[in-house]
mmCIF file of C-alpha atoms and ligand atoms in Angstrom:
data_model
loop_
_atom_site.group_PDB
_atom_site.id
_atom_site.type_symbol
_atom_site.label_atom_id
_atom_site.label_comp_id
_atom_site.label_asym_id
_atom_site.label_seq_id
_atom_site.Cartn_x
_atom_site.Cartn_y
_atom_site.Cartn_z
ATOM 1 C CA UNK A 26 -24.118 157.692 -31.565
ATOM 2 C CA UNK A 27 -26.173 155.035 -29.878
ATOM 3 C CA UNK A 28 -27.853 152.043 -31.727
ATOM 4 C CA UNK A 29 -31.318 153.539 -32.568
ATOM 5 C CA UNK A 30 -30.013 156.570 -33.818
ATOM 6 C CA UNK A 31 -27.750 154.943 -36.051
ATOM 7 C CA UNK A 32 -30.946 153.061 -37.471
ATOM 8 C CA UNK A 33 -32.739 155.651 -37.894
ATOM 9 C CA UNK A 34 -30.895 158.192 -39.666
ATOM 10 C CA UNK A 35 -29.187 155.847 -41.717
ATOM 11 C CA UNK A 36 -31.149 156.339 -45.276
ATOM 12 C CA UNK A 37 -30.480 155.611 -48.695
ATOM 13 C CA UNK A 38 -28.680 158.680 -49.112
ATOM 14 C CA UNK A 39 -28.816 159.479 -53.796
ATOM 15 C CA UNK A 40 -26.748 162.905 -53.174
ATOM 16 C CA UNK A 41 -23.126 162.835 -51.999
ATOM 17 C CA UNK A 42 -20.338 165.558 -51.718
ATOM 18 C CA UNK A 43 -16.869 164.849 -52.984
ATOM 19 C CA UNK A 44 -15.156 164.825 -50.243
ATOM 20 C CA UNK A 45 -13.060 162.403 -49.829
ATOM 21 C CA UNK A 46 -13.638 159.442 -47.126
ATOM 22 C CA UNK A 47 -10.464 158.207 -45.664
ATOM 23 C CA UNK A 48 -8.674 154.604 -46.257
ATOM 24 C CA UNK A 49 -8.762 154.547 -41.976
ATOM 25 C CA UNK A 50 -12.118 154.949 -41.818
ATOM 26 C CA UNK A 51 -13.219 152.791 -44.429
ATOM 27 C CA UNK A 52 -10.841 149.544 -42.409
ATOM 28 C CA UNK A 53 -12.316 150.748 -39.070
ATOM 29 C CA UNK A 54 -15.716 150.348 -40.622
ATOM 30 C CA UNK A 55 -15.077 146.725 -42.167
ATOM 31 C CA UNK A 56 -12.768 145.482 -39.441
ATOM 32 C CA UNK A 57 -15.629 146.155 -36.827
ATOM 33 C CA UNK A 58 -18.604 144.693 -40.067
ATOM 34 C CA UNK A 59 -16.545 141.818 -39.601
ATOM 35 C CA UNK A 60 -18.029 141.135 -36.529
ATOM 36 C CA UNK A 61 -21.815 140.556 -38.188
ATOM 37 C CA UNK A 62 -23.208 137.291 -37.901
ATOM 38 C CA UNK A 63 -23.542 134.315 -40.221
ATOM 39 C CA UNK A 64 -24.761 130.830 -40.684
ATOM 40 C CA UNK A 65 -21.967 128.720 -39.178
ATOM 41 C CA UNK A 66 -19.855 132.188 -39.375
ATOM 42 C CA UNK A 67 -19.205 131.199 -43.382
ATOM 43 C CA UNK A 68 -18.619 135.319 -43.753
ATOM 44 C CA UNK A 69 -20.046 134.335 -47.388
ATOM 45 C CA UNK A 70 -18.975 138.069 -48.552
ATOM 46 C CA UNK A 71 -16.569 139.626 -50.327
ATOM 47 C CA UNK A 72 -16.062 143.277 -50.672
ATOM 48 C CA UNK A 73 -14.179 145.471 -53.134
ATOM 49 C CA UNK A 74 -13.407 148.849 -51.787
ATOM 50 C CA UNK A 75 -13.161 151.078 -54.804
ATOM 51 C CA UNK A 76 -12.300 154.989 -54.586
ATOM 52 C CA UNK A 77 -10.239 156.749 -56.760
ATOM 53 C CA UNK A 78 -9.277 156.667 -60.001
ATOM 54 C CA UNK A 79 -10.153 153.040 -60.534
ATOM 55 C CA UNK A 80 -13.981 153.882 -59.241
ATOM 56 C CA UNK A 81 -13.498 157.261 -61.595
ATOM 57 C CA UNK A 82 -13.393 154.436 -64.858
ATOM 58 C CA UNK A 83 -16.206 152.500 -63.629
ATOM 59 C CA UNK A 84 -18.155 155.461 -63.530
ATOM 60 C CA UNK A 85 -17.074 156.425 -66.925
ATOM 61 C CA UNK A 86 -17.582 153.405 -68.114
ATOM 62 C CA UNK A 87 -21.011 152.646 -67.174
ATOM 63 C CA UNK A 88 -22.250 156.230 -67.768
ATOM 64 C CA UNK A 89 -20.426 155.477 -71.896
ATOM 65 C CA UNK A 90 -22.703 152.311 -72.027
ATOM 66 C CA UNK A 91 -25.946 154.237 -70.459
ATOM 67 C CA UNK A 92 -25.482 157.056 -73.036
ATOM 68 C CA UNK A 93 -24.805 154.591 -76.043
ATOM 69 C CA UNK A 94 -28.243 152.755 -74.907
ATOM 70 C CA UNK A 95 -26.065 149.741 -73.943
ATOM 71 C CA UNK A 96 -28.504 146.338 -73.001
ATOM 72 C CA UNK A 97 -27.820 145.690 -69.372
ATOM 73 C CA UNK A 98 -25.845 142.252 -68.793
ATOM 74 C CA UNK A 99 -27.532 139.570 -68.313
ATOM 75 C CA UNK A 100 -29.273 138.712 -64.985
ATOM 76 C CA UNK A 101 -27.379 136.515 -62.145
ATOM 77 C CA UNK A 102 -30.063 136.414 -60.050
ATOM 78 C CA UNK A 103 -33.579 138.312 -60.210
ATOM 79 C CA UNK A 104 -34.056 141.403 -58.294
ATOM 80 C CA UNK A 105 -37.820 140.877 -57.817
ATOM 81 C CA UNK A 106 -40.049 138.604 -58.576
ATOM 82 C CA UNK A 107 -41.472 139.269 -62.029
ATOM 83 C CA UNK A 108 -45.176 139.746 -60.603
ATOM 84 C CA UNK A 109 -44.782 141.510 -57.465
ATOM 85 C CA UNK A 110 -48.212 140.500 -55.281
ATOM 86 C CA UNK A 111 -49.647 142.470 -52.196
ATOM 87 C CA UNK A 112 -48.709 144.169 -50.283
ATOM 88 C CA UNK A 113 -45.281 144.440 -51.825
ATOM 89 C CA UNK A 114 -46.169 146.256 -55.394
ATOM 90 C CA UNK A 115 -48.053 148.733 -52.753
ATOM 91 C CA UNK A 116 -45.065 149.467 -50.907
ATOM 92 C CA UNK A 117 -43.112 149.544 -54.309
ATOM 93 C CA UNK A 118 -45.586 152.114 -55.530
ATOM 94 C CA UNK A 119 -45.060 154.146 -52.485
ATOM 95 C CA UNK A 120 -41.321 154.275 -52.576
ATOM 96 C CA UNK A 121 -41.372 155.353 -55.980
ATOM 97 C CA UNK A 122 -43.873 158.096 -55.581
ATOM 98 C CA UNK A 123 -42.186 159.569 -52.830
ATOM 99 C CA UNK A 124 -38.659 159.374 -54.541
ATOM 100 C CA UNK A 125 -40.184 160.878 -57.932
ATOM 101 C CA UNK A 126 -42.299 163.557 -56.012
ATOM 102 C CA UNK A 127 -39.076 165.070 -53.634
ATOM 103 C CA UNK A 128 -37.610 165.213 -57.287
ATOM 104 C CA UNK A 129 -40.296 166.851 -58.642
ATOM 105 C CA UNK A 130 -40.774 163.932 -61.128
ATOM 106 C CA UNK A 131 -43.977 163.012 -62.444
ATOM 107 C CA UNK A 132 -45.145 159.203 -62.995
ATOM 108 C CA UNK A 133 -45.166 159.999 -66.713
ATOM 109 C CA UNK A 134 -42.046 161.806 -67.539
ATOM 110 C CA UNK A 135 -40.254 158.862 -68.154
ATOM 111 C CA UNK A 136 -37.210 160.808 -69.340
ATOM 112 C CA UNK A 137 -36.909 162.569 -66.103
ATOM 113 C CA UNK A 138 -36.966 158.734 -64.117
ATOM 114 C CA UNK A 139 -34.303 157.640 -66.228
ATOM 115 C CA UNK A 140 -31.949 160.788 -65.416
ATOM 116 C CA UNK A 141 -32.855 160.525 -61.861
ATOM 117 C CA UNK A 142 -31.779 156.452 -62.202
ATOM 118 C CA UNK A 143 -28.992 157.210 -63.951
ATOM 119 C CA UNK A 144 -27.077 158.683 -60.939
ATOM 120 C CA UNK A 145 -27.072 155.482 -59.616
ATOM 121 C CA UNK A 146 -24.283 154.728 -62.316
ATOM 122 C CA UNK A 147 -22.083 157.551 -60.926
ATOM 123 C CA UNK A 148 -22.931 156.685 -57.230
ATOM 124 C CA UNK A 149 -24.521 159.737 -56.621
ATOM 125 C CA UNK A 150 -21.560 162.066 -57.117
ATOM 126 C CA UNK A 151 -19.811 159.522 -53.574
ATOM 127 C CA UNK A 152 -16.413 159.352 -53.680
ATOM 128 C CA UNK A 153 -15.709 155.373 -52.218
ATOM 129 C CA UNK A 154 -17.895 152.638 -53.019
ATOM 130 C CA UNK A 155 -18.045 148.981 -52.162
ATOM 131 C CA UNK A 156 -18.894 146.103 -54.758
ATOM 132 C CA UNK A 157 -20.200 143.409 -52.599
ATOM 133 C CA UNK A 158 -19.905 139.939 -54.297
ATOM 134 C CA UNK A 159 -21.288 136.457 -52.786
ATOM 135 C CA UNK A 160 -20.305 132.898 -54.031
ATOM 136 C CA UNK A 161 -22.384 131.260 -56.784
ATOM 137 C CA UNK A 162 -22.073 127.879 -55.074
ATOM 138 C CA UNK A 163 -23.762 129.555 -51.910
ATOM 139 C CA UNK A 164 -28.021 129.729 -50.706
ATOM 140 C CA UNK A 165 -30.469 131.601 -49.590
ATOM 141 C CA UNK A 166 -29.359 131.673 -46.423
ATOM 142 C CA UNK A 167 -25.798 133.135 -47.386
ATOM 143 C CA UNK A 168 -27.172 135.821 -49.397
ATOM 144 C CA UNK A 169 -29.398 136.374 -46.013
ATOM 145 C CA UNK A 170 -26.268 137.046 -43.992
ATOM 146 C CA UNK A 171 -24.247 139.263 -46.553
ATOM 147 C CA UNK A 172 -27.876 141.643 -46.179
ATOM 148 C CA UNK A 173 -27.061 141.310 -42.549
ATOM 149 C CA UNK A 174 -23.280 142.233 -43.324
ATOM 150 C CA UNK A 175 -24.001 145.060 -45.531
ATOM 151 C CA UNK A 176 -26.540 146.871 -42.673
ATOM 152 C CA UNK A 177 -23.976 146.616 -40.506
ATOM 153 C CA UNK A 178 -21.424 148.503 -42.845
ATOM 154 C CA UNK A 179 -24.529 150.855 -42.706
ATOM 155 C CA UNK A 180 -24.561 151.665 -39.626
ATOM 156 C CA UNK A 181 -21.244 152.077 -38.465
ATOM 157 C CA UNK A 182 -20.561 154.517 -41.293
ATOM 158 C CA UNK A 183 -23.306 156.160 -39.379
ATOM 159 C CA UNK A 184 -20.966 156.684 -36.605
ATOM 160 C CA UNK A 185 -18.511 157.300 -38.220
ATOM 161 C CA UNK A 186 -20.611 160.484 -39.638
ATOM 162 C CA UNK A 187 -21.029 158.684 -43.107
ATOM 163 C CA UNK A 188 -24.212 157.940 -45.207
ATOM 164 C CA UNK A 189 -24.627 155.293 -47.974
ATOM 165 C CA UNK A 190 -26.512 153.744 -50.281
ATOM 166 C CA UNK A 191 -26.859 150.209 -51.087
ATOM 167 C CA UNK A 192 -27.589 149.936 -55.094
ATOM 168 C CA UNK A 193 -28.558 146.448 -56.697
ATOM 169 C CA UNK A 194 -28.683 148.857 -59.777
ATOM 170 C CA UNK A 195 -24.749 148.300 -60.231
ATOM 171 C CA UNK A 196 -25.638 144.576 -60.914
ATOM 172 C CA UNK A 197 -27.192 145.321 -65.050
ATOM 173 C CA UNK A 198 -23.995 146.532 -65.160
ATOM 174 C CA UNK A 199 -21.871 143.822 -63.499
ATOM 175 C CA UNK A 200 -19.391 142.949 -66.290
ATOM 176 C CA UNK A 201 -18.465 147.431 -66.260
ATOM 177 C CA UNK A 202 -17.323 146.288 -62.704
ATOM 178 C CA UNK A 203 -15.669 143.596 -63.880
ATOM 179 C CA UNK A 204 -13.480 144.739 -65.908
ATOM 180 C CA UNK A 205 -11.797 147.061 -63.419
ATOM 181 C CA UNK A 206 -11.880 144.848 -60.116
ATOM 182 C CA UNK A 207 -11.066 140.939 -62.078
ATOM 183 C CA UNK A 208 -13.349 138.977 -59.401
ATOM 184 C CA UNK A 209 -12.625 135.310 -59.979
ATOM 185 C CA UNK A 210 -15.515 133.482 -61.952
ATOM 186 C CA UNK A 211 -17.579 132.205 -58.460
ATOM 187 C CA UNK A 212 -18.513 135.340 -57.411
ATOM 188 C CA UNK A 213 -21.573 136.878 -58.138
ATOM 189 C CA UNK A 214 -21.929 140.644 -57.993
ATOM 190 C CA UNK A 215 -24.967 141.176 -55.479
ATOM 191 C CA UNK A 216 -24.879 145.118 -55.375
ATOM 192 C CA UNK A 217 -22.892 148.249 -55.033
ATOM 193 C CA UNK A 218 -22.530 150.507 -51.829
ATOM 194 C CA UNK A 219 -21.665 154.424 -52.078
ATOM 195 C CA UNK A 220 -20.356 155.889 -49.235
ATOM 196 C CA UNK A 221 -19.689 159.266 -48.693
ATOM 197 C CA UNK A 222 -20.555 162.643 -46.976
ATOM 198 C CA UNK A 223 -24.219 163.871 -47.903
ATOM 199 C CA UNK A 224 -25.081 166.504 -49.963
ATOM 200 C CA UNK A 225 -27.537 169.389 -48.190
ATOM 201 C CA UNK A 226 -29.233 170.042 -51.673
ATOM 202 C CA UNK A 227 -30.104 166.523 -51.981
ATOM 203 C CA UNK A 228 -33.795 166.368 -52.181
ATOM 204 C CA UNK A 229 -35.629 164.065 -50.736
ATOM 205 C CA UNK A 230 -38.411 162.464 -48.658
ATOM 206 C CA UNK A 231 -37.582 159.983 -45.744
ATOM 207 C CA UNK A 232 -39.192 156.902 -46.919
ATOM 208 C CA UNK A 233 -42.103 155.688 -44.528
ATOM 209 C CA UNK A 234 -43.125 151.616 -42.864
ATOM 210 C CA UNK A 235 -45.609 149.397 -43.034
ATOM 211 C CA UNK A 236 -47.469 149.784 -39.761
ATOM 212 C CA UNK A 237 -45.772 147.596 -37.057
ATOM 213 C CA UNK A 238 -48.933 144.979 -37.101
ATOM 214 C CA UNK A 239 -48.351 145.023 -40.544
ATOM 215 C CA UNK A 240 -44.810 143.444 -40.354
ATOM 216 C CA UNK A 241 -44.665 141.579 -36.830
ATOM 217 C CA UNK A 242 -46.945 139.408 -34.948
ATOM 218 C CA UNK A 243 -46.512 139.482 -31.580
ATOM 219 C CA UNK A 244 -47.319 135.658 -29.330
ATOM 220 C CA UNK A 245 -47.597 135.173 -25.992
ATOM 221 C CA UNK A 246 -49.106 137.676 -23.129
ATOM 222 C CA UNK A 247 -47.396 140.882 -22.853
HETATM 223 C C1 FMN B 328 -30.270 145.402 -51.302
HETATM 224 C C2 FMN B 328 -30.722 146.799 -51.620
HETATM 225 C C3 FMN B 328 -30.579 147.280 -52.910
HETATM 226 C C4 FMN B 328 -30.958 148.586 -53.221
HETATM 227 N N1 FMN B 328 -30.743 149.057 -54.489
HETATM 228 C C5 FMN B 328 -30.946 150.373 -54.745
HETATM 229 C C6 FMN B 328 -30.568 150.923 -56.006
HETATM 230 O O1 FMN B 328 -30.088 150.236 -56.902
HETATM 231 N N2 FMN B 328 -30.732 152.247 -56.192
HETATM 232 C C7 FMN B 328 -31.264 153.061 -55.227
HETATM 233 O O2 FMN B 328 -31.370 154.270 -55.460
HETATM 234 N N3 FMN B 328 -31.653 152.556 -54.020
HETATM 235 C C8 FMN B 328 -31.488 151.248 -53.752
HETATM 236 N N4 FMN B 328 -31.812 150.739 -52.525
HETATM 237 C C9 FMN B 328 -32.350 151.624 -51.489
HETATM 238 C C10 FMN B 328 -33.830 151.368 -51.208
HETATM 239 O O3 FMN B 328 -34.614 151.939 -52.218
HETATM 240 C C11 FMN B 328 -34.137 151.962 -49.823
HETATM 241 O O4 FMN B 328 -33.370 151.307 -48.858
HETATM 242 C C12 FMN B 328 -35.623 151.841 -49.467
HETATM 243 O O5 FMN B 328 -36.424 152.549 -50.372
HETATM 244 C C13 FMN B 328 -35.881 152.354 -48.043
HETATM 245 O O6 FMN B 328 -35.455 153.693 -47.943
HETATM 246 P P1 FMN B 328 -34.336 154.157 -46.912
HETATM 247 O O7 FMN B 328 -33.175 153.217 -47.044
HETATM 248 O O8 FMN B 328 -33.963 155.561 -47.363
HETATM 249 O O9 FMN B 328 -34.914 154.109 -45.544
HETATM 250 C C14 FMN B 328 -31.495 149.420 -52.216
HETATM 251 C C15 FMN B 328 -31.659 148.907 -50.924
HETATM 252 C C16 FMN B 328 -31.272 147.616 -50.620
HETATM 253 C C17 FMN B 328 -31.428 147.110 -49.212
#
């Protein structure tokens, strides 16, 4: 699989199969990750792989505190900005009618949002997930390269005939995680990453772009 088809059909995939995705493939993928770039190469991440029966309890754990109508923890950091201006509470809009409408889910059945969110709590039905954690005492620019980490995790699953999807969802429920994986105090859970096989019945609509002029300016003559 070259580059651009890795880039392209790499999607946030919300359906998985079971089947299982092997400990070899999973160090291929992260040994070759390794290899992303970073500020001064800090390699400000730090990954939990989690399959298994310990990824089984965190499932079971979160889905306990969603059913009991558990608050989610506390915020580390802020996923958006609390007043999202244009053009990004446009795109936002977008995503989320396209997400709700493969579902069949209308913008007022608000019960039927929260089921469809709630898989994000069981990963989608994916077998392996990653907990990707960054250090408290770190920047902007740190939590710029761990992105830059994570997409290439992304991709090589790609070739390696995987999909994914990266979930800051898992971060309401970052003390769940906690208590299975026992990251030391500095670390600050960013998101979660399933990884598995996808499911054919998954329904969905590939998510569009901004127009290229939109996005990037080009300077200078041709
Ligand atoms: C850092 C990050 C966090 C995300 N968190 C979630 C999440 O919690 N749940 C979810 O279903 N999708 C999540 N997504 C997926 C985005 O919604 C998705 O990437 C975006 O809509 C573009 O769609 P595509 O990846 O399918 O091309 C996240 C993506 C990124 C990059």
């Amino acid at each position: 699989m070259d580059v651009y088809e890795a880039v392209t059909s790499r999607r946030a995939v919300r359906g998985f199969t079971g089947r299982p995705v092997s400990r070899e493939v999973l160090q291929r993928v992260l040994s070759a990750a390794a290899w992303a770039p970073s500020g001064s190469n800090l390699q400000p991440w730090h990954v939990y792989v989690v399959t298994g029966e310990p990824l089984a309890e965190i499932k079971r754990r979160a889905g306990a505190r969603l059913a009991a109508g558990e608050p989610w923890d506390e915020r580390e950091y802020e996923m958006y900005p609390a007043v999202l201006k244009s053009p990004y509470q446009e795109r936002r809009a977008a995503f989320g009618r396209e997400r709700y409408s493969a579902l069949g889910v209308t913008r007022e059945d608000w019960e039927a949002r929260q089921r469809a969110a709630s898989g994000n709590w069981q990963c989608f039905g994916a077998p392996a997930a990653l907990f990707c954690y960054v250090d408290r005492d770190l920047g902007r620019p740190q939590w710029s390269d761990l992105g830059m980490y994570l997409q290439t995790v992304m991709l090589l699953l790609r070739a390696e005939g995987l999909h994914s999807c990266p979930q800051m969802a898992w971060s309401v429920y970052r003390k769940t995680v906690a208590e299975i994986l026992r990251p030391p105090e500095e670390l600050i859970l960013f998101c979660g990453m399933s990884i598995g096989s996808q499911d054919a019945a998954e329904q969905y609509i590939r998510t569009g772009r901004a127009p290229l002029d939109e996005t990037v300016t080009f300077v200078g003559s041709r």
